[in-house]
Amino acid sequence: MVNLTPKLNQKGWDEMFSNEGVRDSYRKVLETLQNLNQEKLDDKQKQAADLFMNQGITFTVYSDDNEGIERIFPFDIIPRIITQSDWSEVESGIKQRLEALNLFLDDIYNNQNIIKDGIVPAALIASCPHYIQEVQGIKLPHNIHVHIAGIDLIRGAKGEFYVLEDNLRCPSGVSYMLENREITKRIFPDMLAANQVSMVGNYPMIFHNILVSLSPRQISNPNVVLLTPGIYNSAYYEHTFLARQMGIPLVEGRDLIVNNNKVYMKTTSGLQQVDVIYRRLDDEYLDPLVFKPDSTLGVPGLISAYRQGNVALVNAVGNGVADDKAVYAYVPEMIRYYLNQEPILKNVPTYQMENLEERELVFADMENMVIKETNQSGGYGMVMGNKASEQELEEAKIAIVKNPRNFIAQPIIQLSTVPCLIDGELKLRHVDLRPYALCGPKGIQIVPGGLTRVALTEGSLVVNSSQGGGSKDTWIIK
């Protein structure tokens, strides 16, 4: 029997252990693990790694010289468990948040009442690089702008949930959530049943039904495609996985053509009209006639077809204005403004660097702050005050003063920990959670689980795979 009790010397919240011992939600899992000897545990970890390797479950990171390096996604076999009562709060909080964000996007591209009423500053929206004037006034099916969202959550020192950021453009990682569950089924088949874990495997079916429902043509079998930038994209594995799971064609821009404001797919039997495009391509590459004229990834004329209502794009164009990190600070006010409700999930306290008073507060306490560029993702454009050198902090101050709109600051929150099996021992590592929400004509559905990302480096708070992070299977238990 293996001793799997880590040293609890951290200040924050551990999700498996309290000061009184193992939490009830983890008791069965820990008993199963402790009944295995070291060799069997190591075998299961190796089996998981081999399955990821054999199935080509990879992502790509880019070096300074822009060369792509394909890597297997690191996976820890100890599941992350969330109780149903905690999940109910997460679920209701995300639904509330997305309802408000959809209303905000519809408002900001039409009447702009939230600006006229002084809730959100006009200059904040006008200066957002992802506010797309070209789609102003476009009417979308069911007024839905966000069809799929990945809302990043963290747990604070007392186990409370905070929203870290909203991913409303092309949120990635859902394939790893689904593959993590399949791997767990292979290595711990009995443990899943014994813990009554909620299923996540119906995600592709739910999403496909939403895509079909958005078709502008009222036909029984509309054509839905997944548009990928191609094999060199870091998330290409996910694109192929989701297209296969949903049974829809995977296409690149060169496979599509616009004729008379309608989109067609080139096939061996001729052109076929396309009704819905799940695009994994950023706005600026979608249409060289409107955005980047040198883009070879998009489809000339696509925005014209979109404006005419002849094709649906998922997610909608222009969503980036709502997940700008400076706009994030206003989401609680959006909830109050559009829904007349108090936010269920809290934001992390956020300081706007354009505000001189808030900037001075941050500069006086830089070592306890994380500085973020407002339009970066993947853990890039971030300075952790407690890890940065004096020179790095000074450089951050200079960059902020030069372009304050481009930065926010947040206090460093000690993310919760979950034990990971590292070198045959349970070691505490920090985690976040990205649940996936699907928004369609029948409402918002949230897959009971999500992608738990792990900062595998001891003491690190950066969980992104591009920065050396890994993942866990996420269980919602009754």
mmCIF file of N, CA, C and O in Angstrom, residues 2-78:
data_model
loop_
_atom_site.group_PDB
_atom_site.id
_atom_site.type_symbol
_atom_site.label_atom_id
_atom_site.label_comp_id
_atom_site.label_asym_id
_atom_site.label_seq_id
_atom_site.Cartn_x
_atom_site.Cartn_y
_atom_site.Cartn_z
ATOM 1 N N VAL A 2 0.520 2.237 -0.830
ATOM 2 C CA VAL A 2 1.319 3.447 -0.969
ATOM 3 C C VAL A 2 0.767 4.533 -0.050
ATOM 4 O O VAL A 2 -0.447 4.728 0.045
ATOM 5 N N ASN A 3 1.665 5.253 0.621
ATOM 6 C CA ASN A 3 1.250 6.388 1.438
ATOM 7 C C ASN A 3 1.074 7.602 0.532
ATOM 8 O O ASN A 3 2.040 8.099 -0.047
ATOM 9 N N LEU A 4 -0.162 8.058 0.407
ATOM 10 C CA LEU A 4 -0.451 9.176 -0.492
ATOM 11 C C LEU A 4 -1.025 10.347 0.297
ATOM 12 O O LEU A 4 -2.132 10.817 0.042
ATOM 13 N N THR A 5 -0.291 10.826 1.259
ATOM 14 C CA THR A 5 -0.699 11.985 2.039
ATOM 15 C C THR A 5 0.367 13.061 1.904
ATOM 16 O O THR A 5 1.456 12.928 2.461
ATOM 17 N N PRO A 6 0.090 14.124 1.148
ATOM 18 C CA PRO A 6 1.103 15.157 0.955
ATOM 19 C C PRO A 6 1.247 16.038 2.196
ATOM 20 O O PRO A 6 0.393 16.043 3.077
ATOM 21 N N LYS A 7 2.344 16.794 2.240
ATOM 22 C CA LYS A 7 2.547 17.752 3.318
ATOM 23 C C LYS A 7 1.688 18.986 3.051
ATOM 24 O O LYS A 7 1.774 19.593 1.997
ATOM 25 N N LEU A 8 0.833 19.326 4.016
ATOM 26 C CA LEU A 8 -0.058 20.475 3.847
ATOM 27 C C LEU A 8 0.584 21.709 4.488
ATOM 28 O O LEU A 8 0.248 22.099 5.601
ATOM 29 N N ASN A 9 1.491 22.317 3.766
ATOM 30 C CA ASN A 9 2.179 23.479 4.330
ATOM 31 C C ASN A 9 1.857 24.765 3.574
ATOM 32 O O ASN A 9 2.493 25.775 3.759
ATOM 33 N N GLN A 10 0.847 24.701 2.702
ATOM 34 C CA GLN A 10 0.512 25.883 1.937
ATOM 35 C C GLN A 10 -0.581 26.670 2.644
ATOM 36 O O GLN A 10 -1.307 26.158 3.471
ATOM 37 N N LYS A 11 -0.696 27.966 2.283
ATOM 38 C CA LYS A 11 -1.653 28.850 2.942
ATOM 39 C C LYS A 11 -3.050 28.733 2.328
ATOM 40 O O LYS A 11 -4.036 29.060 2.960
ATOM 41 N N GLY A 12 -3.137 28.317 1.079
ATOM 42 C CA GLY A 12 -4.414 28.348 0.361
ATOM 43 C C GLY A 12 -5.289 27.133 0.626
ATOM 44 O O GLY A 12 -5.097 26.373 1.571
ATOM 45 N N TRP A 13 -6.230 26.942 -0.282
ATOM 46 C CA TRP A 13 -7.255 25.905 -0.175
ATOM 47 C C TRP A 13 -6.819 24.677 -0.962
ATOM 48 O O TRP A 13 -6.513 24.774 -2.143
ATOM 49 N N ASP A 14 -6.752 23.529 -0.286
ATOM 50 C CA ASP A 14 -6.504 22.293 -1.006
ATOM 51 C C ASP A 14 -7.825 21.553 -1.167
ATOM 52 O O ASP A 14 -8.600 21.440 -0.209
ATOM 53 N N GLU A 15 -8.069 21.036 -2.368
ATOM 54 C CA GLU A 15 -9.380 20.478 -2.677
ATOM 55 C C GLU A 15 -9.546 19.032 -2.242
ATOM 56 O O GLU A 15 -10.670 18.548 -2.132
ATOM 57 N N MET A 16 -8.440 18.317 -1.988
ATOM 58 C CA MET A 16 -8.544 16.945 -1.499
ATOM 59 C C MET A 16 -8.420 16.856 0.016
ATOM 60 O O MET A 16 -9.119 16.060 0.660
ATOM 61 N N PHE A 17 -7.577 17.692 0.595
ATOM 62 C CA PHE A 17 -7.298 17.598 2.022
ATOM 63 C C PHE A 17 -7.633 18.896 2.742
ATOM 64 O O PHE A 17 -7.378 19.986 2.240
ATOM 65 N N SER A 18 -8.196 18.761 3.945
ATOM 66 C CA SER A 18 -8.331 19.884 4.870
ATOM 67 C C SER A 18 -7.388 19.625 6.043
ATOM 68 O O SER A 18 -6.712 18.598 6.095
ATOM 69 N N ASN A 19 -7.364 20.527 6.993
ATOM 70 C CA ASN A 19 -6.514 20.316 8.171
ATOM 71 C C ASN A 19 -6.976 19.115 8.999
ATOM 72 O O ASN A 19 -6.213 18.566 9.785
ATOM 73 N N GLU A 20 -8.236 18.708 8.789
ATOM 74 C CA GLU A 20 -8.776 17.551 9.523
ATOM 75 C C GLU A 20 -8.551 16.238 8.781
ATOM 76 O O GLU A 20 -8.860 15.169 9.290
ATOM 77 N N GLY A 21 -8.033 16.309 7.567
ATOM 78 C CA GLY A 21 -7.791 15.091 6.796
ATOM 79 C C GLY A 21 -8.440 15.147 5.431
ATOM 80 O O GLY A 21 -8.769 16.226 4.918
ATOM 81 N N VAL A 22 -8.647 13.974 4.810
ATOM 82 C CA VAL A 22 -9.186 13.925 3.461
ATOM 83 C C VAL A 22 -10.640 14.377 3.445
ATOM 84 O O VAL A 22 -11.429 14.030 4.338
ATOM 85 N N ARG A 23 -11.019 15.169 2.447
ATOM 86 C CA ARG A 23 -12.405 15.625 2.319
ATOM 87 C C ARG A 23 -13.284 14.456 1.863
ATOM 88 O O ARG A 23 -12.829 13.562 1.133
ATOM 89 N N ASP A 24 -14.562 14.488 2.258
ATOM 90 C CA ASP A 24 -15.484 13.381 1.964
ATOM 91 C C ASP A 24 -15.564 13.082 0.479
ATOM 92 O O ASP A 24 -15.642 11.927 0.066
ATOM 93 N N SER A 25 -15.549 14.117 -0.355
ATOM 94 C CA SER A 25 -15.713 13.930 -1.798
ATOM 95 C C SER A 25 -14.578 13.098 -2.404
ATOM 96 O O SER A 25 -14.751 12.450 -3.435
ATOM 97 N N TYR A 26 -13.418 13.117 -1.763
ATOM 98 C CA TYR A 26 -12.243 12.409 -2.286
ATOM 99 C C TYR A 26 -11.981 11.066 -1.600
ATOM 100 O O TYR A 26 -11.046 10.363 -1.970
ATOM 101 N N ARG A 27 -12.788 10.716 -0.604
ATOM 102 C CA ARG A 27 -12.467 9.560 0.237
ATOM 103 C C ARG A 27 -12.358 8.268 -0.575
ATOM 104 O O ARG A 27 -11.390 7.514 -0.451
ATOM 105 N N LYS A 28 -13.343 8.002 -1.442
ATOM 106 C CA LYS A 28 -13.326 6.754 -2.225
ATOM 107 C C LYS A 28 -12.143 6.715 -3.189
ATOM 108 O O LYS A 28 -11.522 5.668 -3.381
ATOM 109 N N VAL A 29 -11.843 7.851 -3.802
ATOM 110 C CA VAL A 29 -10.734 7.911 -4.755
ATOM 111 C C VAL A 29 -9.417 7.625 -4.047
ATOM 112 O O VAL A 29 -8.591 6.831 -4.517
ATOM 113 N N LEU A 30 -9.218 8.250 -2.901
ATOM 114 C CA LEU A 30 -7.964 8.052 -2.181
ATOM 115 C C LEU A 30 -7.819 6.601 -1.716
ATOM 116 O O LEU A 30 -6.727 6.024 -1.769
ATOM 117 N N GLU A 31 -8.920 5.999 -1.281
ATOM 118 C CA GLU A 31 -8.869 4.586 -0.860
ATOM 119 C C GLU A 31 -8.450 3.690 -2.021
ATOM 120 O O GLU A 31 -7.632 2.780 -1.862
ATOM 121 N N THR A 32 -9.022 3.956 -3.206
ATOM 122 C CA THR A 32 -8.659 3.168 -4.392
ATOM 123 C C THR A 32 -7.174 3.309 -4.707
ATOM 124 O O THR A 32 -6.484 2.324 -4.971
ATOM 125 N N LEU A 33 -6.677 4.544 -4.665
ATOM 126 C CA LEU A 33 -5.274 4.787 -4.983
ATOM 127 C C LEU A 33 -4.346 4.149 -3.953
ATOM 128 O O LEU A 33 -3.310 3.583 -4.292
ATOM 129 N N GLN A 34 -4.725 4.223 -2.685
ATOM 130 C CA GLN A 34 -3.860 3.700 -1.631
ATOM 131 C C GLN A 34 -3.824 2.175 -1.615
ATOM 132 O O GLN A 34 -2.918 1.580 -1.039
ATOM 133 N N ASN A 35 -4.817 1.561 -2.245
ATOM 134 C CA ASN A 35 -4.828 0.095 -2.329
ATOM 135 C C ASN A 35 -3.952 -0.425 -3.468
ATOM 136 O O ASN A 35 -3.808 -1.633 -3.638
ATOM 137 N N LEU A 36 -3.403 0.496 -4.244
ATOM 138 C CA LEU A 36 -2.485 0.099 -5.313
ATOM 139 C C LEU A 36 -1.051 0.202 -4.804
ATOM 140 O O LEU A 36 -0.725 1.099 -4.022
ATOM 141 N N ASN A 37 -0.206 -0.677 -5.289
ATOM 142 C CA ASN A 37 1.202 -0.514 -4.925
ATOM 143 C C ASN A 37 1.863 0.479 -5.887
ATOM 144 O O ASN A 37 1.274 0.897 -6.885
ATOM 145 N N GLN A 38 3.097 0.812 -5.562
ATOM 146 C CA GLN A 38 3.805 1.830 -6.340
ATOM 147 C C GLN A 38 3.922 1.441 -7.810
ATOM 148 O O GLN A 38 3.743 2.268 -8.710
ATOM 149 N N GLU A 39 4.179 0.182 -8.060
ATOM 150 C CA GLU A 39 4.361 -0.286 -9.432
ATOM 151 C C GLU A 39 3.084 -0.109 -10.246
ATOM 152 O O GLU A 39 3.126 0.325 -11.407
ATOM 153 N N LYS A 40 1.930 -0.439 -9.635
ATOM 154 C CA LYS A 40 0.657 -0.300 -10.363
ATOM 155 C C LYS A 40 0.319 1.163 -10.630
ATOM 156 O O LYS A 40 -0.214 1.495 -11.694
ATOM 157 N N LEU A 41 0.608 2.022 -9.656
ATOM 158 C CA LEU A 41 0.371 3.454 -9.876
ATOM 159 C C LEU A 41 1.232 3.977 -11.021
ATOM 160 O O LEU A 41 0.750 4.700 -11.895
ATOM 161 N N ASP A 42 2.506 3.600 -11.011
ATOM 162 C CA ASP A 42 3.403 4.025 -12.081
ATOM 163 C C ASP A 42 2.941 3.488 -13.432
ATOM 164 O O ASP A 42 3.022 4.181 -14.455
ATOM 165 N N ASP A 43 2.431 2.248 -13.439
ATOM 166 C CA ASP A 43 1.928 1.650 -14.683
ATOM 167 C C ASP A 43 0.750 2.443 -15.238
ATOM 168 O O ASP A 43 0.642 2.640 -16.450
ATOM 169 N N LYS A 44 -0.137 2.879 -14.337
ATOM 170 C CA LYS A 44 -1.319 3.634 -14.793
ATOM 171 C C LYS A 44 -0.916 4.999 -15.340
ATOM 172 O O LYS A 44 -1.471 5.469 -16.338
ATOM 173 N N GLN A 45 0.049 5.632 -14.695
ATOM 174 C CA GLN A 45 0.533 6.914 -15.208
ATOM 175 C C GLN A 45 1.170 6.722 -16.591
ATOM 176 O O GLN A 45 0.951 7.518 -17.508
ATOM 177 N N LYS A 46 1.935 5.655 -16.747
ATOM 178 C CA LYS A 46 2.579 5.367 -18.034
ATOM 179 C C LYS A 46 1.534 5.005 -19.086
ATOM 180 O O LYS A 46 1.629 5.418 -20.250
ATOM 181 N N GLN A 47 0.516 4.221 -18.674
ATOM 182 C CA GLN A 47 -0.547 3.842 -19.603
ATOM 183 C C GLN A 47 -1.257 5.088 -20.142
ATOM 184 O O GLN A 47 -1.544 5.182 -21.339
ATOM 185 N N ALA A 48 -1.534 6.035 -19.244
ATOM 186 C CA ALA A 48 -2.188 7.283 -19.676
ATOM 187 C C ALA A 48 -1.315 8.026 -20.677
ATOM 188 O O ALA A 48 -1.800 8.492 -21.718
ATOM 189 N N ALA A 49 0.003 8.150 -20.376
ATOM 190 C CA ALA A 49 0.912 8.854 -21.284
ATOM 191 C C ALA A 49 0.986 8.150 -22.636
ATOM 192 O O ALA A 49 0.995 8.798 -23.690
ATOM 193 N N ASP A 50 1.003 6.813 -22.621
ATOM 194 C CA ASP A 50 1.061 6.050 -23.879
ATOM 195 C C ASP A 50 -0.206 6.257 -24.708
ATOM 196 O O ASP A 50 -0.146 6.363 -25.940
ATOM 197 N N LEU A 51 -1.364 6.301 -24.028
ATOM 198 C CA LEU A 51 -2.629 6.511 -24.743
ATOM 199 C C LEU A 51 -2.646 7.887 -25.414
ATOM 200 O O LEU A 51 -3.094 8.028 -26.558
ATOM 201 N N PHE A 52 -2.169 8.901 -24.703
ATOM 202 C CA PHE A 52 -2.091 10.239 -25.296
ATOM 203 C C PHE A 52 -1.160 10.228 -26.501
ATOM 204 O O PHE A 52 -1.452 10.823 -27.544
ATOM 205 N N MET A 53 -0.021 9.552 -26.361
ATOM 206 C CA MET A 53 0.945 9.488 -27.448
ATOM 207 C C MET A 53 0.383 8.759 -28.663
ATOM 208 O O MET A 53 0.434 9.245 -29.799
ATOM 209 N N ASN A 54 -0.211 7.584 -28.417
ATOM 210 C CA ASN A 54 -0.710 6.747 -29.519
ATOM 211 C C ASN A 54 -1.877 7.387 -30.254
ATOM 212 O O ASN A 54 -2.077 7.154 -31.449
ATOM 213 N N GLN A 55 -2.668 8.175 -29.530
ATOM 214 C CA GLN A 55 -3.824 8.822 -30.154
ATOM 215 C C GLN A 55 -3.482 10.207 -30.695
ATOM 216 O O GLN A 55 -4.350 10.895 -31.239
ATOM 217 N N GLY A 56 -2.229 10.613 -30.522
ATOM 218 C CA GLY A 56 -1.798 11.898 -31.071
ATOM 219 C C GLY A 56 -2.447 13.095 -30.421
ATOM 220 O O GLY A 56 -2.715 14.111 -31.072
ATOM 221 N N ILE A 57 -2.729 12.977 -29.103
ATOM 222 C CA ILE A 57 -3.370 14.084 -28.385
ATOM 223 C C ILE A 57 -2.283 15.100 -28.049
ATOM 224 O O ILE A 57 -1.560 14.965 -27.069
ATOM 225 N N THR A 58 -2.148 16.104 -28.902
ATOM 226 C CA THR A 58 -1.013 17.025 -28.823
ATOM 227 C C THR A 58 -1.471 18.477 -28.867
ATOM 228 O O THR A 58 -2.624 18.789 -29.147
ATOM 229 N N PHE A 59 -0.524 19.352 -28.592
ATOM 230 C CA PHE A 59 -0.687 20.783 -28.844
ATOM 231 C C PHE A 59 0.658 21.297 -29.330
ATOM 232 O O PHE A 59 1.677 20.624 -29.208
ATOM 233 N N THR A 60 0.665 22.485 -29.887
ATOM 234 C CA THR A 60 1.893 23.044 -30.440
ATOM 235 C C THR A 60 2.270 24.300 -29.676
ATOM 236 O O THR A 60 1.414 25.159 -29.417
ATOM 237 N N VAL A 61 3.553 24.395 -29.296
ATOM 238 C CA VAL A 61 4.065 25.636 -28.717
ATOM 239 C C VAL A 61 5.068 26.224 -29.702
ATOM 240 O O VAL A 61 5.696 25.501 -30.474
ATOM 241 N N TYR A 62 5.177 27.534 -29.653
ATOM 242 C CA TYR A 62 6.053 28.214 -30.605
ATOM 243 C C TYR A 62 7.241 28.841 -29.891
ATOM 244 O O TYR A 62 7.086 29.489 -28.857
ATOM 245 N N SER A 63 8.425 28.615 -30.422
ATOM 246 C CA SER A 63 9.645 29.166 -29.851
ATOM 247 C C SER A 63 9.834 30.599 -30.333
ATOM 248 O O SER A 63 9.053 31.125 -31.129
ATOM 249 N N ASP A 64 10.902 31.239 -29.830
ATOM 250 C CA ASP A 64 11.156 32.639 -30.190
ATOM 251 C C ASP A 64 11.353 32.834 -31.687
ATOM 252 O O ASP A 64 11.073 33.894 -32.235
ATOM 253 N N ASP A 65 11.867 31.806 -32.361
ATOM 254 C CA ASP A 65 12.069 31.916 -33.804
ATOM 255 C C ASP A 65 10.848 31.463 -34.604
ATOM 256 O O ASP A 65 10.911 31.200 -35.793
ATOM 257 N N ASN A 66 9.697 31.350 -33.883
ATOM 258 C CA ASN A 66 8.399 31.032 -34.502
ATOM 259 C C ASN A 66 8.326 29.606 -35.021
ATOM 260 O O ASN A 66 7.470 29.279 -35.834
ATOM 261 N N GLU A 67 9.196 28.752 -34.545
ATOM 262 C CA GLU A 67 9.164 27.355 -34.968
ATOM 263 C C GLU A 67 8.224 26.574 -34.054
ATOM 264 O O GLU A 67 8.302 26.668 -32.831
ATOM 265 N N GLY A 68 7.305 25.824 -34.630
ATOM 266 C CA GLY A 68 6.336 25.063 -33.842
ATOM 267 C C GLY A 68 6.908 23.747 -33.339
ATOM 268 O O GLY A 68 7.564 23.018 -34.079
ATOM 269 N N ILE A 69 6.660 23.474 -32.047
ATOM 270 C CA ILE A 69 7.104 22.221 -31.449
ATOM 271 C C ILE A 69 5.866 21.491 -30.947
ATOM 272 O O ILE A 69 5.119 22.009 -30.119
ATOM 273 N N GLU A 70 5.625 20.283 -31.468
ATOM 274 C CA GLU A 70 4.442 19.520 -31.082
ATOM 275 C C GLU A 70 4.739 18.725 -29.818
ATOM 276 O O GLU A 70 5.767 18.064 -29.709
ATOM 277 N N ARG A 71 3.826 18.816 -28.847
ATOM 278 C CA ARG A 71 4.039 18.138 -27.571
ATOM 279 C C ARG A 71 2.793 17.365 -27.157
ATOM 280 O O ARG A 71 1.671 17.752 -27.471
ATOM 281 N N ILE A 72 3.036 16.273 -26.424
ATOM 282 C CA ILE A 72 1.932 15.538 -25.819
ATOM 283 C C ILE A 72 1.408 16.352 -24.646
ATOM 284 O O ILE A 72 2.180 16.915 -23.873
ATOM 285 N N PHE A 73 0.091 16.402 -24.507
ATOM 286 C CA PHE A 73 -0.510 17.188 -23.432
ATOM 287 C C PHE A 73 -0.306 16.456 -22.106
ATOM 288 O O PHE A 73 -0.789 15.341 -21.931
ATOM 289 N N PRO A 74 0.412 17.041 -21.121
ATOM 290 C CA PRO A 74 0.644 16.348 -19.849
ATOM 291 C C PRO A 74 -0.675 16.102 -19.107
ATOM 292 O O PRO A 74 -1.523 16.991 -19.024
ATOM 293 N N PHE A 75 -0.826 14.886 -18.592
ATOM 294 C CA PHE A 75 -2.079 14.489 -17.937
ATOM 295 C C PHE A 75 -1.758 13.846 -16.600
ATOM 296 O O PHE A 75 -0.917 12.943 -16.524
ATOM 297 N N ASP A 76 -2.414 14.317 -15.552
ATOM 298 C CA ASP A 76 -2.250 13.710 -14.227
ATOM 299 C C ASP A 76 -3.444 12.811 -13.939
ATOM 300 O O ASP A 76 -4.596 13.216 -14.134
ATOM 301 N N ILE A 77 -3.172 11.586 -13.472
ATOM 302 C CA ILE A 77 -4.241 10.586 -13.357
ATOM 303 C C ILE A 77 -5.148 10.784 -12.145
ATOM 304 O O ILE A 77 -6.217 10.171 -12.070
ATOM 305 N N ILE A 78 -4.752 11.654 -11.185
ATOM 306 C CA ILE A 78 -5.612 11.899 -10.013
ATOM 307 C C ILE A 78 -6.696 12.890 -10.423
ATOM 308 O O ILE A 78 -6.396 14.022 -10.796
#
